[in-house]
Amino acid sequence: MLFNSYVFLFAFLPITLLGYYLIGKTKYARLTIPWLVAASLVFYGLYNPFHIPLIIFSIAFNFAIGITLTRQNESDRSKLLLVSGITINLILLGYFKYTNFFIDNVNILFKSDLILNTIILPLGISFFTIQQIAYLVDAYRGELGKHNFIDYCLFVAFFPKLISGPIVRFNEIMPQIVRPHLPGITKQNMAVGITIVIFGLFKKVILADNIGIYADSVFGAVMGNPISFFDAWIGALAYTFQLYFDFSGYCDIAIGIALMFGIRLPLNFFSPYLATSIIDFWRRWHITLSRFIRDYLYIPLGGNRKGFSRQILNLLVVMAIAGLWHGAGWTFIVWGTLHGLYLAINHVWRRLTKKSRQAEKSHTIWGNAISIFVTFIAVTVAWVFFRADTLTAAIEIVKGMIGMNGFILPASLYDMLGILGPPLKNIGVAFTGIVTASPISAGIWIFVSLVICWFLPNVQEYMSNFNPTLDSFTEEGEKHLWRMRWDPSFWRTVVLGVMATVVVLGLTHVSEFIYSRF
């Protein structure tokens, strides 16, 4: 998604909020839902108006299937109808997202020369497709309440979460909107929502976009250039934090804007770089996607009910699918499979050491620190495949990370090291040009990012006095709830105003939310 913040912040959102507020104050308050549906479609059309018919077709088709399933008795519900609905969704997603990938691989495999014009990926199609697949499955299971078409349109197309999630379940959102009209705007929801949006924008505009420069310089130079140890780690760590601040920033923005309209979205991030294992990581990173994978892929495949070997196979399969869902490329499939292997190793380790989840919680401080560090490094290595344009490029970065391409320090560091410089040269450490622009600045950005992710409360913890999301905090999360929580005060308002000013001054270019590509 190309993120033109000026247009969004100063035009679309205020107009939508004002119309929502004014309609809600009249006898036509029931029109607040149609108003938000229309605004959401306009928002979607700002990127490419030609894709509006696509999302309308998707909504209408899935509603027709879903409402048919809900009106049938349990014994009459047709599995064929469910399978047909899911198949059409997958064909639609497959055509737009995977056709070019399929043709490229056919050309490589058979040395053919098939040519197809590039298909433009509709914004958010991965997200609204799997959300509606979950809706169809829930309808088949008889888990849905009564609803009408316009309510369903808002459930799918609600603009704060349309582009990159969170992936919401029908029974999370529908009870909030199936009423004579949506809840009105309140001062508290506006204050909390604006605060969360400012934090989200700060993550995106100031943190993600600035640290992303160093990731781009390394990953952009990898083809044809051996990447040294320090360059490789700078690039990998920079992307690790760029992706986190970019995606978690988007989710904060989505949660904050939804709250302004009186709607609470589910939690999607909870300090994932504090995870003590890969299992724990997937409970904290992209929580709503992890939940979808568990409930609609892993468990239907048998989960852990058919023996340990089958459990490991299921983990590998669903994580490879998760990788493919993220993008049409072998790098994404390898990333997903790698995480599947991580999860398999995690389960094998638990089995060998006979450690339960409760036992893992009882680790000492140093034990937790080591677990967090090891998990973080494993996740960082996997992100290399997620970011690289090709498998060859990813492998070159990994080779650099393990020192196979040598240890080269920036020439500017030689004089700074003083008497330590010559001994390092004598043992083979080179001081020459380095791929990363301003490596010292890159190191500072990475260090600041580490401090934020490891030692500061996340936004949802900070705002926990006001319960901005649907979810209550997990037991693990309660341990990290700091005393530093947001309450209206003069100095907090001043700090927030400074952050907002810095964000506005930073809006000097059109930037992209990374997950809008997927």
Short mmCIF file of C-alpha atoms in Angstrom, two decimals:
data_model
loop_
_atom_site.label_atom_id
_atom_site.label_comp_id
_atom_site.label_asym_id
_atom_site.label_seq_id
_atom_site.Cartn_x
_atom_site.Cartn_y
_atom_site.Cartn_z
CA MET A 1 0.00 0.00 0.00
CA LEU A 2 1.37 3.40 -0.89
CA PHE A 3 0.84 5.36 2.30
CA ASN A 4 0.13 9.03 1.48
CA SER A 5 -0.26 10.12 5.07
CA TYR A 6 -1.27 13.70 4.27
CA VAL A 7 -4.29 12.61 2.25
CA PHE A 8 -5.31 9.98 4.80
CA LEU A 9 -4.80 11.98 7.99
CA PHE A 10 -6.04 15.35 6.84
CA ALA A 11 -8.80 14.43 4.38
CA PHE A 12 -10.28 10.94 4.37
CA LEU A 13 -10.28 10.10 8.09
CA PRO A 14 -11.66 13.44 9.38
CA ILE A 15 -14.42 13.47 6.76
CA THR A 16 -15.37 9.88 7.60
CA LEU A 17 -15.39 10.59 11.35
CA LEU A 18 -17.42 13.77 10.90
CA GLY A 19 -20.03 12.07 8.74
CA TYR A 20 -20.19 9.16 11.20
CA TYR A 21 -20.71 11.55 14.11
CA LEU A 22 -23.32 13.71 12.40
CA ILE A 23 -25.35 10.77 11.08
CA GLY A 24 -25.27 9.17 14.52
CA LYS A 25 -26.87 12.27 16.03
CA THR A 26 -29.90 12.18 13.75
CA LYS A 27 -32.96 9.96 13.56
CA TYR A 28 -31.16 8.20 10.69
CA ALA A 29 -28.48 6.77 12.98
CA ARG A 30 -29.04 3.36 11.42
CA LEU A 31 -27.29 4.75 8.35
CA THR A 32 -23.94 4.84 10.16
CA ILE A 33 -23.19 1.31 8.96
CA PRO A 34 -23.90 2.09 5.26
CA TRP A 35 -21.82 5.24 5.69
CA LEU A 36 -18.82 3.28 6.94
CA VAL A 37 -19.26 0.66 4.21
CA ALA A 38 -19.26 3.37 1.52
CA ALA A 39 -16.26 5.09 3.12
CA SER A 40 -14.38 1.77 3.26
CA LEU A 41 -14.98 1.13 -0.43
CA VAL A 42 -13.80 4.65 -1.26
CA PHE A 43 -10.69 4.00 0.84
CA TYR A 44 -10.08 0.76 -1.04
CA GLY A 45 -10.56 2.53 -4.36
CA LEU A 46 -7.95 5.19 -3.55
CA TYR A 47 -5.28 2.63 -4.44
CA ASN A 48 -6.94 1.22 -7.57
CA PRO A 49 -10.61 1.97 -8.33
CA PHE A 50 -10.74 -0.92 -10.82
CA HIS A 51 -10.47 -3.40 -7.96
CA ILE A 52 -13.65 -2.19 -6.23
CA PRO A 53 -15.85 -4.58 -8.31
CA LEU A 54 -13.56 -7.44 -7.23
CA ILE A 55 -14.06 -6.89 -3.51
CA ILE A 56 -17.80 -6.31 -4.00
CA PHE A 57 -18.06 -9.62 -5.89
CA SER A 58 -16.06 -11.40 -3.19
CA ILE A 59 -18.29 -10.01 -0.44
CA ALA A 60 -21.54 -10.79 -2.26
CA PHE A 61 -20.45 -14.30 -3.24
CA ASN A 62 -19.30 -15.30 0.24
CA PHE A 63 -22.34 -13.78 1.90
CA ALA A 64 -24.63 -15.77 -0.40
CA ILE A 65 -22.79 -19.02 0.44
CA GLY A 66 -22.55 -18.21 4.15
CA ILE A 67 -26.17 -17.18 4.62
CA THR A 68 -27.30 -20.31 2.80
CA LEU A 69 -25.25 -22.46 5.16
CA THR A 70 -26.54 -20.68 8.26
CA ARG A 71 -30.17 -21.17 7.22
CA GLN A 72 -29.79 -24.90 6.79
CA ASN A 73 -30.28 -27.36 9.61
CA GLU A 74 -27.17 -29.01 10.99
CA SER A 75 -27.95 -32.27 9.23
CA ASP A 76 -28.63 -30.50 5.94
CA ARG A 77 -25.53 -28.35 5.76
CA SER A 78 -23.76 -29.21 2.55
CA LYS A 79 -20.05 -29.88 2.67
CA LEU A 80 -20.08 -29.59 -1.12
CA LEU A 81 -21.36 -26.01 -0.82
CA LEU A 82 -18.63 -25.20 1.69
CA VAL A 83 -15.91 -26.77 -0.47
CA SER A 84 -17.22 -24.93 -3.53
CA GLY A 85 -17.14 -21.62 -1.70
CA ILE A 86 -13.60 -22.15 -0.42
CA THR A 87 -12.45 -23.30 -3.87
CA ILE A 88 -13.78 -20.17 -5.59
CA ASN A 89 -12.01 -18.01 -3.00
CA LEU A 90 -8.74 -19.86 -3.53
CA ILE A 91 -9.07 -19.66 -7.33
CA LEU A 92 -9.60 -15.91 -7.08
CA LEU A 93 -6.61 -15.49 -4.77
CA GLY A 94 -4.52 -17.90 -6.84
CA TYR A 95 -5.19 -16.10 -10.12
CA PHE A 96 -4.17 -12.67 -8.88
CA LYS A 97 -1.35 -13.73 -6.57
CA TYR A 98 0.22 -16.89 -7.97
CA THR A 99 -0.38 -17.03 -11.75
CA ASN A 100 2.84 -15.21 -12.66
CA PHE A 101 4.79 -17.29 -10.12
CA PHE A 102 3.39 -20.49 -11.65
CA ILE A 103 4.21 -19.45 -15.21
CA ASP A 104 7.76 -18.39 -14.25
CA ASN A 105 8.39 -21.81 -12.71
CA VAL A 106 6.90 -23.64 -15.72
CA ASN A 107 9.24 -21.66 -17.99
CA ILE A 108 12.25 -22.60 -15.85
CA LEU A 109 11.27 -26.26 -15.53
CA PHE A 110 10.38 -26.90 -19.16
CA LYS A 111 12.59 -24.20 -20.71
CA SER A 112 9.51 -22.72 -22.33
CA ASP A 113 8.76 -19.10 -23.10
CA LEU A 114 5.21 -18.54 -21.90
CA ILE A 115 4.39 -14.86 -21.55
CA LEU A 116 1.57 -13.31 -19.54
CA ASN A 117 1.07 -9.67 -18.80
CA THR A 118 1.87 -8.85 -15.18
CA ILE A 119 -1.23 -9.21 -13.00
CA ILE A 120 -1.61 -6.40 -10.47
CA LEU A 121 -2.23 -7.81 -7.00
CA PRO A 122 -5.39 -6.29 -5.50
CA LEU A 123 -4.75 -4.58 -2.19
CA GLY A 124 -5.50 -6.74 0.84
CA ILE A 125 -6.81 -9.72 -1.15
CA SER A 126 -4.90 -12.21 1.02
CA PHE A 127 -6.46 -10.78 4.17
CA PHE A 128 -10.08 -10.45 3.11
CA THR A 129 -9.96 -13.83 1.36
CA ILE A 130 -8.88 -15.89 4.36
CA GLN A 131 -11.17 -13.88 6.62
CA GLN A 132 -14.10 -14.92 4.45
CA ILE A 133 -12.93 -18.53 4.26
CA ALA A 134 -13.06 -18.56 8.06
CA TYR A 135 -16.57 -17.10 7.83
CA LEU A 136 -17.71 -19.92 5.53
CA VAL A 137 -16.26 -22.59 7.82
CA ASP A 138 -17.92 -21.01 10.87
CA ALA A 139 -21.20 -20.86 8.95
CA TYR A 140 -20.90 -24.55 8.11
CA ARG A 141 -20.25 -25.32 11.77
CA GLY A 142 -23.36 -23.40 12.79
CA GLU A 143 -21.41 -20.88 14.86
CA LEU A 144 -22.81 -17.69 13.35
CA GLY A 145 -25.69 -15.56 14.54
CA LYS A 146 -28.20 -13.66 12.43
CA HIS A 147 -26.83 -10.95 10.18
CA ASN A 148 -27.69 -9.05 7.03
CA PHE A 149 -25.76 -8.08 3.93
CA ILE A 150 -24.83 -4.53 4.92
CA ASP A 151 -23.52 -5.71 8.30
CA TYR A 152 -21.48 -8.38 6.55
CA CYS A 153 -20.04 -5.76 4.17
CA LEU A 154 -18.73 -3.80 7.13
CA PHE A 155 -17.33 -6.95 8.73
CA VAL A 156 -15.23 -7.60 5.60
CA ALA A 157 -14.45 -4.13 4.30
CA PHE A 158 -14.05 -2.03 7.48
CA PHE A 159 -11.19 0.14 6.29
CA PRO A 160 -8.86 0.25 9.34
CA LYS A 161 -8.17 -3.49 9.10
CA LEU A 162 -8.90 -4.10 5.41
CA ILE A 163 -5.38 -3.79 4.02
CA SER A 164 -3.15 -5.68 6.45
CA GLY A 165 -5.31 -7.02 9.24
CA PRO A 166 -5.82 -7.92 11.98
CA ILE A 167 -7.69 -10.96 10.59
CA VAL A 168 -10.95 -10.80 12.51
CA ARG A 169 -13.47 -13.53 13.23
CA PHE A 170 -17.16 -13.03 12.53
CA ASN A 171 -18.18 -13.44 16.18
CA GLU A 172 -15.64 -10.84 17.29
CA ILE A 173 -16.91 -7.97 15.18
CA MET A 174 -20.53 -8.75 14.43
CA PRO A 175 -21.84 -8.36 18.02
CA GLN A 176 -20.39 -4.85 17.96
CA ILE A 177 -22.26 -3.82 14.80
CA VAL A 178 -25.46 -5.93 14.79
CA ARG A 179 -27.63 -3.38 16.53
CA PRO A 180 -29.88 -0.56 15.41
CA HIS A 181 -26.76 1.51 14.79
CA LEU A 182 -23.09 1.58 15.63
CA PRO A 183 -21.89 3.02 18.94
CA GLY A 184 -21.29 6.72 18.79
CA ILE A 185 -18.06 8.64 19.18
CA THR A 186 -16.95 9.19 22.79
CA LYS A 187 -14.27 11.49 24.16
CA GLN A 188 -12.40 8.62 25.80
CA ASN A 189 -12.36 6.46 22.68
CA MET A 190 -11.20 9.41 20.61
CA ALA A 191 -8.41 10.28 23.04
CA VAL A 192 -7.20 6.69 23.38
CA GLY A 193 -7.59 6.03 19.66
CA ILE A 194 -5.64 9.14 18.62
CA THR A 195 -2.89 8.29 21.10
CA ILE A 196 -2.51 4.77 19.71
CA VAL A 197 -2.55 6.09 16.12
CA ILE A 198 0.24 8.54 16.93
CA PHE A 199 2.32 5.73 18.42
CA GLY A 200 1.65 3.63 15.32
CA LEU A 201 2.60 6.44 12.96
CA PHE A 202 5.76 7.10 14.96
CA LYS A 203 6.75 3.44 14.60
CA LYS A 204 6.15 3.56 10.86
CA VAL A 205 7.40 7.01 9.83
CA ILE A 206 10.27 7.53 12.27
CA LEU A 207 11.47 4.05 13.21
CA ALA A 208 10.61 1.65 10.37
CA ASP A 209 11.29 4.00 7.47
CA ASN A 210 14.61 5.21 8.85
CA ILE A 211 16.06 1.87 9.90
CA GLY A 212 14.80 0.36 6.64
CA ILE A 213 17.36 2.43 4.73
CA TYR A 214 20.14 0.21 6.05
CA ALA A 215 18.28 -3.00 5.25
CA ASP A 216 17.67 -1.80 1.69
CA SER A 217 21.33 -0.92 1.17
CA VAL A 218 22.49 -4.43 2.10
CA PHE A 219 19.76 -6.44 0.37
CA GLY A 220 20.02 -4.22 -2.70
CA ALA A 221 23.78 -4.80 -3.02
CA VAL A 222 23.83 -8.54 -2.46
CA MET A 223 23.68 -9.66 -6.09
CA GLY A 224 27.19 -9.82 -7.47
CA ASN A 225 28.80 -8.73 -4.20
CA PRO A 226 29.99 -10.92 -1.34
CA ILE A 227 28.42 -9.53 1.84
CA SER A 228 30.77 -9.33 4.79
CA PHE A 229 29.93 -10.42 8.33
CA PHE A 230 29.11 -6.95 9.66
CA ASP A 231 27.18 -5.86 6.58
CA ALA A 232 25.14 -9.04 6.67
CA TRP A 233 24.20 -8.63 10.31
CA ILE A 234 23.44 -4.93 9.89
CA GLY A 235 21.12 -5.72 6.97
CA ALA A 236 19.41 -8.64 8.70
CA LEU A 237 18.91 -6.83 12.01
CA ALA A 238 17.79 -3.64 10.30
CA TYR A 239 15.12 -5.55 8.38
CA THR A 240 14.11 -7.46 11.53
CA PHE A 241 13.24 -4.17 13.22
CA GLN A 242 11.93 -2.45 10.10
CA LEU A 243 9.37 -5.20 9.59
CA TYR A 244 8.38 -5.21 13.26
CA PHE A 245 7.88 -1.45 13.54
CA ASP A 246 6.19 -1.27 10.14
CA PHE A 247 3.64 -4.06 10.72
CA SER A 248 3.04 -3.49 14.41
CA GLY A 249 2.72 0.22 13.63
CA TYR A 250 0.03 -0.57 11.06
CA CYS A 251 -1.82 -2.74 13.58
CA ASP A 252 -1.66 0.06 16.16
CA ILE A 253 -3.07 2.47 13.59
CA ALA A 254 -5.87 0.02 12.76
CA ILE A 255 -6.72 -0.54 16.43
CA GLY A 256 -6.65 3.19 17.17
CA ILE A 257 -8.82 4.24 14.22
CA ALA A 258 -11.34 1.45 14.84
CA LEU A 259 -11.59 2.55 18.47
CA MET A 260 -12.46 6.08 17.36
CA PHE A 261 -15.58 4.57 15.78
CA GLY A 262 -16.31 2.55 18.93
CA ILE A 263 -15.15 -0.81 17.51
CA ARG A 264 -12.50 -2.93 19.22
CA LEU A 265 -10.26 -5.11 17.08
CA PRO A 266 -8.36 -8.19 18.33
CA LEU A 267 -4.76 -7.93 19.50
CA ASN A 268 -2.25 -8.77 16.77
CA PHE A 269 1.14 -8.17 18.41
CA PHE A 270 2.43 -8.64 21.91
CA SER A 271 6.20 -8.05 22.15
CA PRO A 272 7.16 -10.97 19.86
CA TYR A 273 10.89 -10.32 20.22
CA LEU A 274 10.53 -11.16 23.91
CA ALA A 275 9.43 -14.68 22.99
CA THR A 276 11.32 -17.42 24.82
CA SER A 277 10.72 -20.01 22.09
CA ILE A 278 9.44 -20.22 18.52
CA ILE A 279 6.14 -21.57 19.86
CA ASP A 280 5.94 -18.49 22.06
CA PHE A 281 6.94 -16.27 19.11
CA TRP A 282 3.92 -17.40 17.10
CA ARG A 283 1.66 -16.66 20.05
CA ARG A 284 2.92 -13.08 19.93
CA TRP A 285 3.66 -12.31 16.25
CA HIS A 286 0.69 -11.75 13.91
CA ILE A 287 -1.55 -13.38 16.50
CA THR A 288 -4.68 -13.42 14.32
CA LEU A 289 -2.85 -15.21 11.48
CA SER A 290 -1.43 -17.75 13.94
CA ARG A 291 -4.95 -18.33 15.23
CA PHE A 292 -6.27 -18.86 11.69
CA ILE A 293 -3.47 -21.33 10.91
CA ARG A 294 -4.20 -23.25 14.10
CA ASP A 295 -8.01 -23.34 13.85
CA TYR A 296 -8.50 -23.75 10.10
CA LEU A 297 -5.38 -25.64 8.96
CA TYR A 298 -3.43 -27.31 11.74
CA ILE A 299 -6.36 -28.73 13.76
CA PRO A 300 -8.36 -29.95 10.69
CA LEU A 301 -5.19 -31.75 9.51
CA GLY A 302 -5.14 -33.61 12.80
CA GLY A 303 -3.06 -31.27 14.94
CA ASN A 304 -1.33 -33.29 17.65
CA ARG A 305 -4.08 -35.90 17.92
CA LYS A 306 -2.57 -38.49 15.55
CA GLY A 307 0.83 -39.07 17.04
CA PHE A 308 4.03 -37.06 17.34
CA SER A 309 5.32 -37.80 13.83
CA ARG A 310 2.05 -36.64 12.28
CA GLN A 311 2.16 -33.51 14.45
CA ILE A 312 5.60 -32.61 13.09
CA LEU A 313 4.43 -33.21 9.51
CA ASN A 314 1.37 -31.03 10.11
CA LEU A 315 3.56 -28.23 11.44
CA LEU A 316 5.81 -28.36 8.37
CA VAL A 317 2.83 -28.38 5.98
CA VAL A 318 0.89 -25.52 7.58
CA MET A 319 3.95 -23.31 7.96
CA ALA A 320 4.94 -23.87 4.32
CA ILE A 321 1.38 -22.84 3.38
CA ALA A 322 1.72 -19.81 5.66
CA GLY A 323 4.91 -18.88 3.83
CA LEU A 324 3.23 -19.21 0.44
CA TRP A 325 0.30 -17.12 1.69
CA HIS A 326 2.71 -14.29 2.43
CA GLY A 327 4.07 -14.15 -1.09
CA ALA A 328 4.39 -15.88 -4.44
CA GLY A 329 8.01 -16.87 -4.27
CA TRP A 330 10.33 -19.64 -3.16
CA THR A 331 11.88 -17.34 -0.58
CA PHE A 332 8.55 -17.19 1.27
CA ILE A 333 8.07 -20.94 1.06
CA VAL A 334 11.55 -21.47 2.50
CA TRP A 335 10.82 -18.92 5.24
CA GLY A 336 7.61 -20.74 6.19
CA THR A 337 9.27 -24.15 6.04
CA LEU A 338 12.15 -22.88 8.16
CA HIS A 339 9.69 -21.77 10.81
CA GLY A 340 8.04 -25.17 10.54
CA LEU A 341 11.43 -26.76 11.26
CA TYR A 342 11.94 -24.36 14.17
CA LEU A 343 8.58 -25.38 15.63
CA ALA A 344 9.37 -29.06 15.10
CA ILE A 345 12.72 -28.68 16.89
CA ASN A 346 10.95 -26.78 19.68
CA HIS A 347 8.46 -29.63 20.16
CA VAL A 348 11.19 -32.28 19.97
CA TRP A 349 13.21 -30.37 22.58
CA ARG A 350 10.20 -30.22 24.89
CA ARG A 351 9.64 -33.90 24.41
CA LEU A 352 13.27 -34.84 25.09
CA THR A 353 13.62 -32.59 28.12
CA LYS A 354 10.06 -33.31 29.26
CA LYS A 355 9.53 -29.60 29.79
CA SER A 356 5.97 -28.38 29.86
CA ARG A 357 4.91 -24.85 29.10
CA GLN A 358 4.56 -24.28 32.85
CA ALA A 359 8.14 -25.47 33.40
CA GLU A 360 9.41 -23.04 30.76
CA LYS A 361 7.76 -20.19 32.62
CA SER A 362 9.80 -20.99 35.72
CA HIS A 363 13.13 -20.20 34.04
CA THR A 364 15.57 -17.99 35.89
CA ILE A 365 16.19 -14.47 34.63
CA TRP A 366 19.36 -15.64 32.87
CA GLY A 367 17.56 -18.66 31.48
CA ASN A 368 14.85 -16.45 30.01
CA ALA A 369 17.44 -14.04 28.63
CA ILE A 370 19.28 -16.84 26.84
CA SER A 371 15.98 -18.26 25.50
CA ILE A 372 14.93 -14.83 24.23
CA PHE A 373 18.32 -14.27 22.57
CA VAL A 374 18.41 -17.66 20.84
CA THR A 375 14.82 -17.27 19.61
CA PHE A 376 15.53 -13.75 18.36
CA ILE A 377 18.60 -14.90 16.39
CA ALA A 378 16.62 -17.77 14.83
CA VAL A 379 13.84 -15.39 13.81
CA THR A 380 16.36 -12.89 12.39
CA VAL A 381 17.97 -15.56 10.20
CA ALA A 382 14.55 -16.58 8.88
CA TRP A 383 13.68 -12.95 8.06
CA VAL A 384 16.59 -12.92 5.59
CA PHE A 385 14.65 -15.32 3.34
CA PHE A 386 11.48 -13.28 3.85
CA ARG A 387 13.20 -10.09 2.65
CA ALA A 388 15.59 -11.31 -0.06
CA ASP A 389 14.48 -11.11 -3.69
CA THR A 390 15.88 -14.55 -4.53
CA LEU A 391 17.06 -17.66 -2.73
CA THR A 392 20.57 -16.99 -4.02
CA ALA A 393 20.57 -13.54 -2.45
CA ALA A 394 19.27 -14.93 0.85
CA ILE A 395 21.97 -17.60 0.94
CA GLU A 396 24.66 -14.97 0.28
CA ILE A 397 23.41 -12.92 3.24
CA VAL A 398 23.38 -16.00 5.49
CA LYS A 399 26.90 -16.90 4.34
CA GLY A 400 27.99 -13.43 5.35
CA MET A 401 26.26 -13.77 8.74
CA ILE A 402 28.30 -16.87 9.57
CA GLY A 403 31.56 -15.26 8.43
CA MET A 404 32.12 -17.12 5.17
CA ASN A 405 32.70 -13.84 3.29
CA GLY A 406 35.15 -12.35 5.78
CA PHE A 407 35.13 -9.69 8.50
CA ILE A 408 35.36 -6.19 7.07
CA LEU A 409 35.00 -3.11 9.28
CA PRO A 410 34.32 0.42 7.98
CA ALA A 411 37.48 2.41 7.34
CA SER A 412 36.16 5.22 9.56
CA LEU A 413 36.33 2.85 12.53
CA TYR A 414 40.10 2.29 12.25
CA ASP A 415 41.07 5.67 13.74
CA MET A 416 38.32 5.44 16.35
CA LEU A 417 39.76 2.15 17.68
CA GLY A 418 43.14 3.75 18.38
CA ILE A 419 45.73 1.22 19.51
CA LEU A 420 43.31 -1.66 18.86
CA GLY A 421 43.27 -0.97 15.11
CA PRO A 422 46.71 -2.36 14.11
CA PRO A 423 46.36 -5.64 16.10
CA LEU A 424 43.02 -6.29 14.43
CA LYS A 425 44.60 -5.70 11.03
CA ASN A 426 47.37 -8.12 11.90
CA ILE A 427 44.92 -10.95 12.56
CA GLY A 428 43.20 -10.39 9.22
CA VAL A 429 40.40 -7.93 9.99
CA ALA A 430 40.07 -5.58 7.02
CA PHE A 431 39.16 -1.88 7.23
CA THR A 432 37.83 -0.89 3.81
CA GLY A 433 34.67 0.31 2.17
CA ILE A 434 31.50 -1.27 3.46
CA VAL A 435 28.16 -1.81 1.72
CA THR A 436 26.07 -0.33 4.53
CA ALA A 437 25.70 3.42 4.31
CA SER A 438 26.81 5.03 7.63
CA PRO A 439 27.44 1.79 9.57
CA ILE A 440 27.83 3.68 12.87
CA SER A 441 24.40 5.27 12.42
CA ALA A 442 23.00 1.85 11.52
CA GLY A 443 24.41 0.44 14.75
CA ILE A 444 22.78 3.22 16.76
CA TRP A 445 19.39 2.60 15.13
CA ILE A 446 19.68 -1.13 15.79
CA PHE A 447 20.65 -0.55 19.42
CA VAL A 448 17.75 1.85 20.00
CA SER A 449 15.38 -0.66 18.39
CA LEU A 450 16.65 -3.42 20.67
CA VAL A 451 16.07 -1.26 23.74
CA ILE A 452 12.52 -0.45 22.62
CA CYS A 453 11.61 -4.06 21.87
CA TRP A 454 13.31 -5.67 24.88
CA PHE A 455 13.04 -3.13 27.67
CA LEU A 456 9.99 -0.93 27.09
CA PRO A 457 6.30 -1.84 27.37
CA ASN A 458 4.45 -2.30 24.10
CA VAL A 459 1.65 0.06 23.11
CA GLN A 460 -1.12 -2.24 24.32
CA GLU A 461 0.56 -2.59 27.73
CA TYR A 462 1.04 1.16 27.91
CA MET A 463 -2.66 1.76 27.10
CA SER A 464 -3.94 -1.18 29.16
CA ASN A 465 -5.94 1.02 31.54
CA PHE A 466 -8.43 1.53 28.69
CA ASN A 467 -8.59 -1.98 27.14
CA PRO A 468 -8.25 -0.77 23.53
CA THR A 469 -8.47 -4.29 22.06
CA LEU A 470 -10.87 -7.21 22.40
CA ASP A 471 -8.30 -9.43 24.09
CA SER A 472 -7.35 -9.51 27.72
CA PHE A 473 -3.64 -9.80 28.39
CA THR A 474 -2.12 -13.25 28.61
CA GLU A 475 -0.52 -14.56 31.77
CA GLU A 476 2.88 -14.01 30.21
CA GLY A 477 1.92 -10.48 29.35
CA GLU A 478 0.86 -9.64 32.90
CA LYS A 479 4.46 -10.18 34.03
CA HIS A 480 5.61 -7.39 31.73
CA LEU A 481 2.93 -4.84 32.58
CA TRP A 482 4.92 -1.85 33.67
CA ARG A 483 3.82 0.89 36.03
CA MET A 484 4.31 3.27 33.13
CA ARG A 485 0.77 3.39 31.74
CA TRP A 486 -1.02 6.13 29.88
CA ASP A 487 -3.40 8.48 31.67
CA PRO A 488 -4.45 11.93 30.55
CA SER A 489 -2.04 14.50 31.94
CA PHE A 490 -0.40 17.73 30.84
CA TRP A 491 3.09 16.28 30.32
CA ARG A 492 1.86 13.19 28.52
CA THR A 493 -0.09 15.48 26.21
CA VAL A 494 3.04 17.53 25.56
CA VAL A 495 5.09 14.40 24.75
CA LEU A 496 2.32 13.13 22.48
CA GLY A 497 2.18 16.51 20.74
CA VAL A 498 5.93 16.42 20.14
CA MET A 499 5.65 12.88 18.71
CA ALA A 500 2.81 13.97 16.43
CA THR A 501 4.83 16.97 15.25
CA VAL A 502 7.87 14.81 14.53
CA VAL A 503 5.66 12.40 12.57
CA VAL A 504 4.13 15.20 10.47
CA LEU A 505 7.59 16.64 9.76
CA GLY A 506 8.67 13.15 8.74
CA LEU A 507 5.91 12.83 6.15
CA THR A 508 8.12 14.04 3.35
CA HIS A 509 7.64 11.08 1.04
CA VAL A 510 5.18 8.40 0.05
CA SER A 511 6.09 5.18 1.85
CA GLU A 512 4.74 1.66 1.76
CA PHE A 513 3.39 -0.63 4.43
CA ILE A 514 5.41 -3.81 3.93
CA TYR A 515 2.56 -6.23 4.64
CA SER A 516 0.33 -4.63 2.00
CA ARG A 517 2.45 -6.53 -0.58
CA PHE A 518 1.35 -9.89 0.79
#
